[in-house]
Tab-separated table of C-alpha atoms and ligand atoms in Angstrom:
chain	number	residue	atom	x	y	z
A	663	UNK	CA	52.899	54.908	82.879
A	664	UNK	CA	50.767	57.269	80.689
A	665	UNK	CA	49.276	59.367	84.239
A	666	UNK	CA	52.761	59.594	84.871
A	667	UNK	CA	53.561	60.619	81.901
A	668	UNK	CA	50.734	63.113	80.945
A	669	UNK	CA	51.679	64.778	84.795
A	670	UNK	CA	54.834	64.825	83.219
A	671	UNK	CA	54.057	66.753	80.465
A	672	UNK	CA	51.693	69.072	82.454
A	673	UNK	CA	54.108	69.797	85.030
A	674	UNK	CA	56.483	70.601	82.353
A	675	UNK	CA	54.439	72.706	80.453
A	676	UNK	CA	53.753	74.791	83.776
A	677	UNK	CA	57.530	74.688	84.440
A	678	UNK	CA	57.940	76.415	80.945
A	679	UNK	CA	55.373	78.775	81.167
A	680	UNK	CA	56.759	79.746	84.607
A	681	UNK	CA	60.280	80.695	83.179
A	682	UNK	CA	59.059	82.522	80.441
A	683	UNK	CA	56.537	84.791	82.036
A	684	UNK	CA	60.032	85.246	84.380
A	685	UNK	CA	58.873	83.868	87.762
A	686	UNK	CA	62.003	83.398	90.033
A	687	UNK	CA	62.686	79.589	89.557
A	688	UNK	CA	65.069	78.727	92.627
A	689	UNK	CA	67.925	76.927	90.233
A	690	UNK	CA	69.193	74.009	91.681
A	691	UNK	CA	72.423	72.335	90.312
A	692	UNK	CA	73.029	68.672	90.401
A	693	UNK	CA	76.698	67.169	89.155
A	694	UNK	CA	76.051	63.458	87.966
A	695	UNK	CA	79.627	61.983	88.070
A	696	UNK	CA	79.743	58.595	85.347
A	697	UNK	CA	81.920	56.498	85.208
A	698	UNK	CA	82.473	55.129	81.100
A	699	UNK	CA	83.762	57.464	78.437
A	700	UNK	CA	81.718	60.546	77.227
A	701	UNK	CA	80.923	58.398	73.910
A	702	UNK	CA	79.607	55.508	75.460
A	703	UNK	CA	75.851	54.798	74.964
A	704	UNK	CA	74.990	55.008	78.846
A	705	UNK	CA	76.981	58.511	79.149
A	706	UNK	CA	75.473	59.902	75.605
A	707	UNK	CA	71.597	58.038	77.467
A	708	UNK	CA	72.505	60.169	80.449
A	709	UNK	CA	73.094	63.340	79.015
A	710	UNK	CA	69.976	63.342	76.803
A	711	UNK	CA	68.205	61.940	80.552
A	712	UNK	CA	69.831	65.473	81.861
A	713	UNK	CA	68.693	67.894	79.226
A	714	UNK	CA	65.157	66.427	79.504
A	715	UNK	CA	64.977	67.075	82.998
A	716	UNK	CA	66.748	70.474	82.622
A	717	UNK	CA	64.431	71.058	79.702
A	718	UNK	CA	61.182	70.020	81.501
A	719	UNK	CA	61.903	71.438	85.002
A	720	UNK	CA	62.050	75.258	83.043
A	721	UNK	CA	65.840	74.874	84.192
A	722	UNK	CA	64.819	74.522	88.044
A	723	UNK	CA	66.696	71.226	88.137
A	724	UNK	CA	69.919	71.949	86.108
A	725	UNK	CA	71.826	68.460	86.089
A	726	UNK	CA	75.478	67.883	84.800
A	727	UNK	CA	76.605	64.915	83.514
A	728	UNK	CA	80.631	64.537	84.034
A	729	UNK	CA	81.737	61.516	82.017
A	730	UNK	CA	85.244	59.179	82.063
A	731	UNK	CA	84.813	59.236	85.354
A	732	UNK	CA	86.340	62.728	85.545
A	733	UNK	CA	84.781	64.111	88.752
A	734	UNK	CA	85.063	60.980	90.335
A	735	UNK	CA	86.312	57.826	89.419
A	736	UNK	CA	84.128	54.774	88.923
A	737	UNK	CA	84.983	52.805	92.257
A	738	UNK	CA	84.284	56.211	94.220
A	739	UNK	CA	80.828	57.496	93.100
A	740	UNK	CA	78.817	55.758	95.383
A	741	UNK	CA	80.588	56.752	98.257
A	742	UNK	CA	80.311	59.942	96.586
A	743	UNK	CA	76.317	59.950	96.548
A	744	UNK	CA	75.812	58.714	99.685
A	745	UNK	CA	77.305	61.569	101.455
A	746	UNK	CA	76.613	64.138	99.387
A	747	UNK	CA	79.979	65.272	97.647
A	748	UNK	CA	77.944	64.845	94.543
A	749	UNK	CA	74.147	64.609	94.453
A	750	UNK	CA	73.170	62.000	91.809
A	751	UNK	CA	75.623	59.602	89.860
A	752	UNK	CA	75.531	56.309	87.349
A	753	UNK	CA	77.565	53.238	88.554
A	754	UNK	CA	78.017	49.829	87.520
A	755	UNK	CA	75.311	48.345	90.020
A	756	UNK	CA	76.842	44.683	90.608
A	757	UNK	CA	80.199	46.754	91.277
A	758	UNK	CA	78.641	46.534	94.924
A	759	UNK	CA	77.971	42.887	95.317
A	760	UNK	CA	80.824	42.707	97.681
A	761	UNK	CA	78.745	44.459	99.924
A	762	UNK	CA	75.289	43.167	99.322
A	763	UNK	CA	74.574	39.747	97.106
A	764	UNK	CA	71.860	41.302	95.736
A	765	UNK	CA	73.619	43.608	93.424
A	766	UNK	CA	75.259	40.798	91.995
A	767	UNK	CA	71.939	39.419	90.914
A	768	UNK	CA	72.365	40.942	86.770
A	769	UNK	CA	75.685	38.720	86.458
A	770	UNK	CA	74.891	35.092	87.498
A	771	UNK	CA	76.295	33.810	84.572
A	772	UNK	CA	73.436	32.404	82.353
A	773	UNK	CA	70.278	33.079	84.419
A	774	UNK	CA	69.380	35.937	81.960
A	775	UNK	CA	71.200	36.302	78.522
A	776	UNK	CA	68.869	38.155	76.380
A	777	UNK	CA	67.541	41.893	76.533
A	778	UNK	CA	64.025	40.274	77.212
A	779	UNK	CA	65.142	38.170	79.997
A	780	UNK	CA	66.944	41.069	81.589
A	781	UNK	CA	64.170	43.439	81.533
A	782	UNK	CA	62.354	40.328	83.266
A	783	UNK	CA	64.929	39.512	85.794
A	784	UNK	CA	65.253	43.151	86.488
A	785	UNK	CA	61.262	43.969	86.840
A	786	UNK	CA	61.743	41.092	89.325
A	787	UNK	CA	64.766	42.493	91.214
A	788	UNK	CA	64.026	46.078	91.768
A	789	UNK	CA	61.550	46.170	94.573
A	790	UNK	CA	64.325	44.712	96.379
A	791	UNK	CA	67.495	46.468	95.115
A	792	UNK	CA	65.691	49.743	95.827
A	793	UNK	CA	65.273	48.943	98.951
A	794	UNK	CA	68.849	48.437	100.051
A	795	UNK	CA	69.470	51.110	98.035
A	796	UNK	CA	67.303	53.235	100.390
A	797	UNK	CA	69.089	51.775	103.567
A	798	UNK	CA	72.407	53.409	102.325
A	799	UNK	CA	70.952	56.816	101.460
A	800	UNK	CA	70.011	56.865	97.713
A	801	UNK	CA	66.886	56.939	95.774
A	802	UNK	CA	67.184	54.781	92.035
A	803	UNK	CA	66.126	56.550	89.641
A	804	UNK	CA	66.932	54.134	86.600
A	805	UNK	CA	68.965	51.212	85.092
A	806	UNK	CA	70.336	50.196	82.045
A	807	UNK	CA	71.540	47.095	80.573
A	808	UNK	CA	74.910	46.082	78.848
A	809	UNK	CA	74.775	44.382	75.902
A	810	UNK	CA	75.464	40.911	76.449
A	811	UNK	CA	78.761	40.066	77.928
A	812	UNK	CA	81.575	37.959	76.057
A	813	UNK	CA	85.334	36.822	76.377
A	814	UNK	CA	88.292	38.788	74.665
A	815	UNK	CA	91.697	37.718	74.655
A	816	UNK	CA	94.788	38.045	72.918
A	817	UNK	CA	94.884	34.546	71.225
A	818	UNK	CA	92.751	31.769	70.159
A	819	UNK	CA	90.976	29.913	73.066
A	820	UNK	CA	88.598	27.022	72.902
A	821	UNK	CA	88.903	25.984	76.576
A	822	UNK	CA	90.028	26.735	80.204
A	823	UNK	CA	93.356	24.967	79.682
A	824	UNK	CA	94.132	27.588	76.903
A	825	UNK	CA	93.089	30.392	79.512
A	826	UNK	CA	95.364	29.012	82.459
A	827	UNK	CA	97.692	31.630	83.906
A	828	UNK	CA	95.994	34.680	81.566
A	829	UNK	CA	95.901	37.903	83.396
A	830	UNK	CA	92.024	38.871	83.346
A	831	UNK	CA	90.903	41.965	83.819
A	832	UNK	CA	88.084	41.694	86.653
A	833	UNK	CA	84.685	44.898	86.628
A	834	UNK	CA	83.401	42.767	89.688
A	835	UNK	CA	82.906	40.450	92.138
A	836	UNK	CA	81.571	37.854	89.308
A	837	UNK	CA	84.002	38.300	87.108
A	838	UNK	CA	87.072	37.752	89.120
A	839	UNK	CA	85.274	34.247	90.295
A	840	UNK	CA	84.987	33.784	86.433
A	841	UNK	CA	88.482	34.539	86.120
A	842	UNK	CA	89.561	32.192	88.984
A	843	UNK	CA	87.349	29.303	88.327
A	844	UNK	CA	88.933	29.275	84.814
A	845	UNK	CA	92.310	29.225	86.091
A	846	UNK	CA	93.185	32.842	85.026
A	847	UNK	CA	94.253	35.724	87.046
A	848	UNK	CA	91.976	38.210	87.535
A	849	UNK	CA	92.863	41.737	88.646
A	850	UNK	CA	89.945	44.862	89.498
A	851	UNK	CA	90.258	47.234	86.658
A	852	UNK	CA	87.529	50.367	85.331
A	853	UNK	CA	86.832	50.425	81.810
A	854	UNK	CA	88.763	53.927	82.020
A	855	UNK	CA	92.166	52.642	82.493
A	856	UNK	CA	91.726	49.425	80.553
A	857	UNK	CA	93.638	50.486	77.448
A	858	UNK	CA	96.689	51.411	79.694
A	859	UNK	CA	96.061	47.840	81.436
A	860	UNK	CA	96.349	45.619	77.978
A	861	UNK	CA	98.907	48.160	76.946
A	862	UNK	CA	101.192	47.756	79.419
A	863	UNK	CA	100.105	43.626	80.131
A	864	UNK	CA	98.665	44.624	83.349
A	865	UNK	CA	95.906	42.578	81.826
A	866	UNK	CA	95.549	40.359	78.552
A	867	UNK	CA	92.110	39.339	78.713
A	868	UNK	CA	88.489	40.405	80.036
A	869	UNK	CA	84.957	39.986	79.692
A	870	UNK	CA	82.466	42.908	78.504
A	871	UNK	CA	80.240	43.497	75.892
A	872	UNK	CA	81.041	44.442	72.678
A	873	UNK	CA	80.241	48.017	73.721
A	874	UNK	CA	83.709	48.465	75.897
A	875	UNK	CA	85.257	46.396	73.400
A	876	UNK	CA	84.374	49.281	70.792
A	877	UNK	CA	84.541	52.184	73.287
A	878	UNK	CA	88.270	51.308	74.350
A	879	UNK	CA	89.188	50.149	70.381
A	880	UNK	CA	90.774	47.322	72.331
A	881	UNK	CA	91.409	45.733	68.624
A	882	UNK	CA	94.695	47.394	69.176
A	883	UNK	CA	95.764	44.942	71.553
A	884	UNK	CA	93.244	41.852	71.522
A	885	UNK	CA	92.429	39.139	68.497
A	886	UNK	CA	89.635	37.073	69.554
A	887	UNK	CA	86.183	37.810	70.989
A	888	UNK	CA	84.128	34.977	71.860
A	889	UNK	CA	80.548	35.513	72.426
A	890	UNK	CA	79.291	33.783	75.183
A	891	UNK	CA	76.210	35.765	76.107
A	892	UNK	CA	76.869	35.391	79.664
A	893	UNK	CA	74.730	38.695	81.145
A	894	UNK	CA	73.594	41.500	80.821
A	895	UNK	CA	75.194	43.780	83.884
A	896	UNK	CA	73.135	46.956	84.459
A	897	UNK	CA	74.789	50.345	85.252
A	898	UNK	CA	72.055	52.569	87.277
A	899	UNK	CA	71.331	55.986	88.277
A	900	UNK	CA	70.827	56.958	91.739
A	901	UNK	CA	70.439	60.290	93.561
A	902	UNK	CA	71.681	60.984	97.442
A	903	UNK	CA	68.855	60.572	99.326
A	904	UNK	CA	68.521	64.484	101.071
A	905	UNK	CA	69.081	66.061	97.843
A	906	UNK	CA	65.877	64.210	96.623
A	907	UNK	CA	63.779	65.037	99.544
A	908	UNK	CA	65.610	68.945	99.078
A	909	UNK	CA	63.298	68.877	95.224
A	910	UNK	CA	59.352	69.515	95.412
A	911	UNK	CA	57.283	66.897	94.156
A	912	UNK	CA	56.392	68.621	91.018
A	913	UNK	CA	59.866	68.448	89.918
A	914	UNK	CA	60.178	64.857	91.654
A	915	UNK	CA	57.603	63.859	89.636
A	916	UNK	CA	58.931	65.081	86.584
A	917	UNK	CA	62.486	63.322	87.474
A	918	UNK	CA	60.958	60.054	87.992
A	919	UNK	CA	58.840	60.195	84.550
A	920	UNK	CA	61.734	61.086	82.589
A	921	UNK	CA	63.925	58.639	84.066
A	922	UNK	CA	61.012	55.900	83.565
A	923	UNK	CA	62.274	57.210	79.338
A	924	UNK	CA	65.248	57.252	80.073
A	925	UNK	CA	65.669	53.426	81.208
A	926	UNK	CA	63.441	52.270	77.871
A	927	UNK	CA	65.906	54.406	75.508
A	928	UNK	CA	68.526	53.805	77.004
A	929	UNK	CA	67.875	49.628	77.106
A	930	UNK	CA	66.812	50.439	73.463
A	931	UNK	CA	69.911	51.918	72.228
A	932	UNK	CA	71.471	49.088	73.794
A	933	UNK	CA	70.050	46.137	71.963
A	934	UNK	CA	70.182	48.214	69.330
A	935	UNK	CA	73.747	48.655	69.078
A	936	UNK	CA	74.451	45.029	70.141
A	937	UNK	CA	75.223	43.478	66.804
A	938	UNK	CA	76.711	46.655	65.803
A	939	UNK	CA	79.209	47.125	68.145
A	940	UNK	CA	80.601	43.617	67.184
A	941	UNK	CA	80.345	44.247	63.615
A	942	UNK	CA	82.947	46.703	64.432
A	943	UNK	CA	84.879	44.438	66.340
A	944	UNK	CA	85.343	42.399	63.372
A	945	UNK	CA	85.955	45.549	60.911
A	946	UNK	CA	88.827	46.384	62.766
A	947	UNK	CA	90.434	42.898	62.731
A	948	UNK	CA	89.130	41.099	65.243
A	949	UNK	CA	88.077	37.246	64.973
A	950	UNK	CA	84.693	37.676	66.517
A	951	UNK	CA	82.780	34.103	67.296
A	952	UNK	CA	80.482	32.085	69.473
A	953	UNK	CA	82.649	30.244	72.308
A	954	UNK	CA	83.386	26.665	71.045
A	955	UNK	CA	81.506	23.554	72.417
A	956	UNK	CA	84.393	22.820	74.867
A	957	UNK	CA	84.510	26.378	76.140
A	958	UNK	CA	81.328	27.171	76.202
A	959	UNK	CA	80.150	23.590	78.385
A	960	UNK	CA	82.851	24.548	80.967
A	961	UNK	CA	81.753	27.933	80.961
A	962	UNK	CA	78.317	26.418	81.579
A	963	UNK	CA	79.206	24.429	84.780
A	964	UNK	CA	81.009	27.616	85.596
A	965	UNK	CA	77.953	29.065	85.714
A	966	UNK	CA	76.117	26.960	87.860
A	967	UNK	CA	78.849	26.578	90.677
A	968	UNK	CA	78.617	30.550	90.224
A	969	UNK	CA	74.418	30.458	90.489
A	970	UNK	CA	74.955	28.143	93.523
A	971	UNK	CA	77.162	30.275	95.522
A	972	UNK	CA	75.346	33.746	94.801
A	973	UNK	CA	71.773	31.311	95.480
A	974	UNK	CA	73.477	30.762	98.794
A	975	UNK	CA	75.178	34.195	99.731
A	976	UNK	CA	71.835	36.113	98.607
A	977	UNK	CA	69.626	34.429	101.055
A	978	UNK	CA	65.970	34.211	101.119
A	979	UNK	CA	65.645	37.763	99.289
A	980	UNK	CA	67.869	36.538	96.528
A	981	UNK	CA	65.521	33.235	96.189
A	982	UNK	CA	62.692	35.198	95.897
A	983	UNK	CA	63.738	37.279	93.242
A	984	UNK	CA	64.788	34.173	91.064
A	985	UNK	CA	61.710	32.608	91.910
A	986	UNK	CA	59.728	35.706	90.452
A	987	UNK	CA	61.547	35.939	87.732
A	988	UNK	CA	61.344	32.535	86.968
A	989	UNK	CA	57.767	32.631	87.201
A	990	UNK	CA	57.411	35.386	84.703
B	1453	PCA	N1	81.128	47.077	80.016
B	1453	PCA	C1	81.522	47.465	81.346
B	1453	PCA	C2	80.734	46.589	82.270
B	1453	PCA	C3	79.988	45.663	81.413
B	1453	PCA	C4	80.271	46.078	80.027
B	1453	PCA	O1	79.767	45.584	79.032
B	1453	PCA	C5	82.978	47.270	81.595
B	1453	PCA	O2	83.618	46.469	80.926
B	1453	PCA	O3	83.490	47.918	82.511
C-alpha cells in the first residue's frame, strides 16, 4: 500500500509538472455511467474517485461520472462496459448473480452483517470475483459496501404471516428469494424508479439500507423500518477491459492507487453515515426498530435455506471463499 501509494504521488507529481511546463498530454475521456442518485454516498465517493484521477493524471485521464443512472440505466451498465459503449461504470455487483453465484456472495443473508465482517468476506472474495470479472472483459477497480440492509414496509410487521401477499420490491437475485420465502411478492425494481413504484403500489415493501431509504425520502410512503442487519451488498467499479490496456502504466498505476482510496473512503463514509441515515428515517416519521424475536428467527432460518442454496449453486469456488473468510 504505501509503494503504491508514494508511486502514486510521484507519478502524479510528474503528471503535474508535465501539464504545466505544457507538454502535449494525449487527453483521454472516460464516461462512468452510475446507477443511484447524484446525492448518494457511492455517486458523491465516485466523483471525488474521478477528480483525483483527473487531478493526478495532469488531466490525461479525464473521467465523468453520470449519476441516476442517466447515461445508462442501472440493469444496462454492464453490458455497457463490456462492449465498450461506455468505458468504466459502478453497478450493484450481486445484480449479476443470475449469471454467476459468485456475485451473490455479499448478500447471503447473515454470513457478514457488520462493516468489519464485510471488509473480511470481501478481502476473501475478490481474487475470485476479479477473475470472472476478467473472463467477461472488465478490470475491478474498487468496491464499496452498503450500509447494512433492513426491511421497510408500509405497516407494522412482526412476522412472515403479516408479510403474506406484500408486493416487495426485489434489487436482486437474493432479495426476490427473500421476498418469496416470506410469502411476499417480489418484483425487480432500481432504486431510480422506486419512488414511482411505492407511489403508484407497484411495490409496498423492500429491503435496503437506510441509505436508499433516505436517498428516495421513502417516509412519504412507508411507516416501519425494521433493522435486520442482513448484508452488506457492495456496488463496484469496473473499467472495459481494452480501454484499460488503451492507458500506460503510469497512469494505470495511478488509477489503481487512487481507487485502492477510493474503496477505504468510500466504505468509511459508509459506516459512517449508517446510524445517520436512520436517524433520519425516524426524524421524518418513521418507526425505525430491530426486527422482533418472531421475525427476526424466521428471517434467520431464511437465511440458512438461502446460505444452503447459494453454498450449493456457487460450487467449489464459492466454498472456498467462505472457508477463507471464515478462517480470518
Ligand atoms: N441500496 C441499494 C442496494 C442496497 C442498498 O442499500 C438499493 O436499494 O437499490
Amino acid at each position: 500500500m504505501k509503494a503504491t501509494m508514494l508511486k502514486t504521488l510521484g507519478v502524479s507529481a510528474i503528471a503535474t509538472a508535465a501539464v504545466f511546463a505544457g507538454a502535449p498530454a494525449a487527453a483521454e475521456k472516460w464516461d462512468m455511467p452510475m446507477a443511484y442518485s447524484d446525492s448518494n454516498f457511492h455517486t458523491q465517493n465516485g466523483k471525488a474517485f474521478a477528480e483525483a484521477v483527473n487531478v493526478a493524471t495532469g488531466g490525461k485521464l479525464e473521467i465523468v461520472v453520470h449519476g441516476g443512472g442517466s447515461l445508462f440505466k442501472g440493469n444496462e451498465i454492464k453490458r455497457a462496459v463490456q462492449t465498450g459503449q461506455a468505458p468504466a461504470g459502478e453497478r450493484l455487483l450481486s445484480a449479476h448473480q443470475n449469471e454467476s453465484a459468485i456475485f451473490g456472495v455479499d448478500s447471503i443473508p447473515f454470513l457478514a452483517t457488520s462493516f468489519e465482517a464485510s471488509d473480511k468476506l470481501w478481502q476473501a472474495a475478490r481474487p475470485t470475483i476479479e477473475k470472472t470479472l476478467a473472463e467477461q472483459n472488465l478490470v475491478l477497480l474498487y468496491a464499496v459496501p452498503w450500509p447494512p440492509q433492513g426491511l421497510y414496509f408500509n405497516k407494522e410487521v412482526n412476522s412472515t404471516a403479516d408479510s403474506k401477499g406484500v408486493k416487495f420490491r426485489a434489487y436482486n437475485a437474493a432479495t426476490a428469494r427473500v421476498a418469496e420465502l416470506m410469502g411476499m411478492l417480489p418484483v425487480q425494481i432500481e432504486a431510480a424508479e422506486l419512488v414511482q413504484a411505492l407511489a403508484t403500489g407497484v411495490a409496498e415493501a423492500f429491503v435496503s439500507s437506510g441509505s436508499t431509504g433516505y436517498d428516495r425520502k421513502v417516509w412519504e410512503h412507508l411507516s416501519h423500518f425494521y433493522e435486520v442487519n442482513a448484508w452488506l451488498p457492495r456496488n463496484y467499479v469496473f473499467v472495459n477491459k481494452q480501454a484499460w490496456d488503451a492507458l500506460d502504466a503510469d497512469t494505470q498505476n495511478i488509477v489503481k492507487g487512487i481507487a485502492m482510496l477510493a474503496e477505504r473512503a468510500g466504505t468509511t463514509k459508509s459506516q459512517q453515515l449508517s446510524g445517520w441515515y436512520l436517524a433520519q428515517l425516524a426524524a421524518n416519521g418513521m418507526k425505525v426498530q430491530p426486527a422482533g424475536d418472531q421475525l427476526r428467527g424466521e428471517l434467520e432460518a431464511i437465511g440458512a435455506t438461502m446460505s444452503g442454496e447459494w453454498m450449493e449453486a456457487a460450487g467449489d469456488e464459492g466454498k472456498a471463499i467462505v472457508d477463507a473468510y471464515k478462517a480470518m
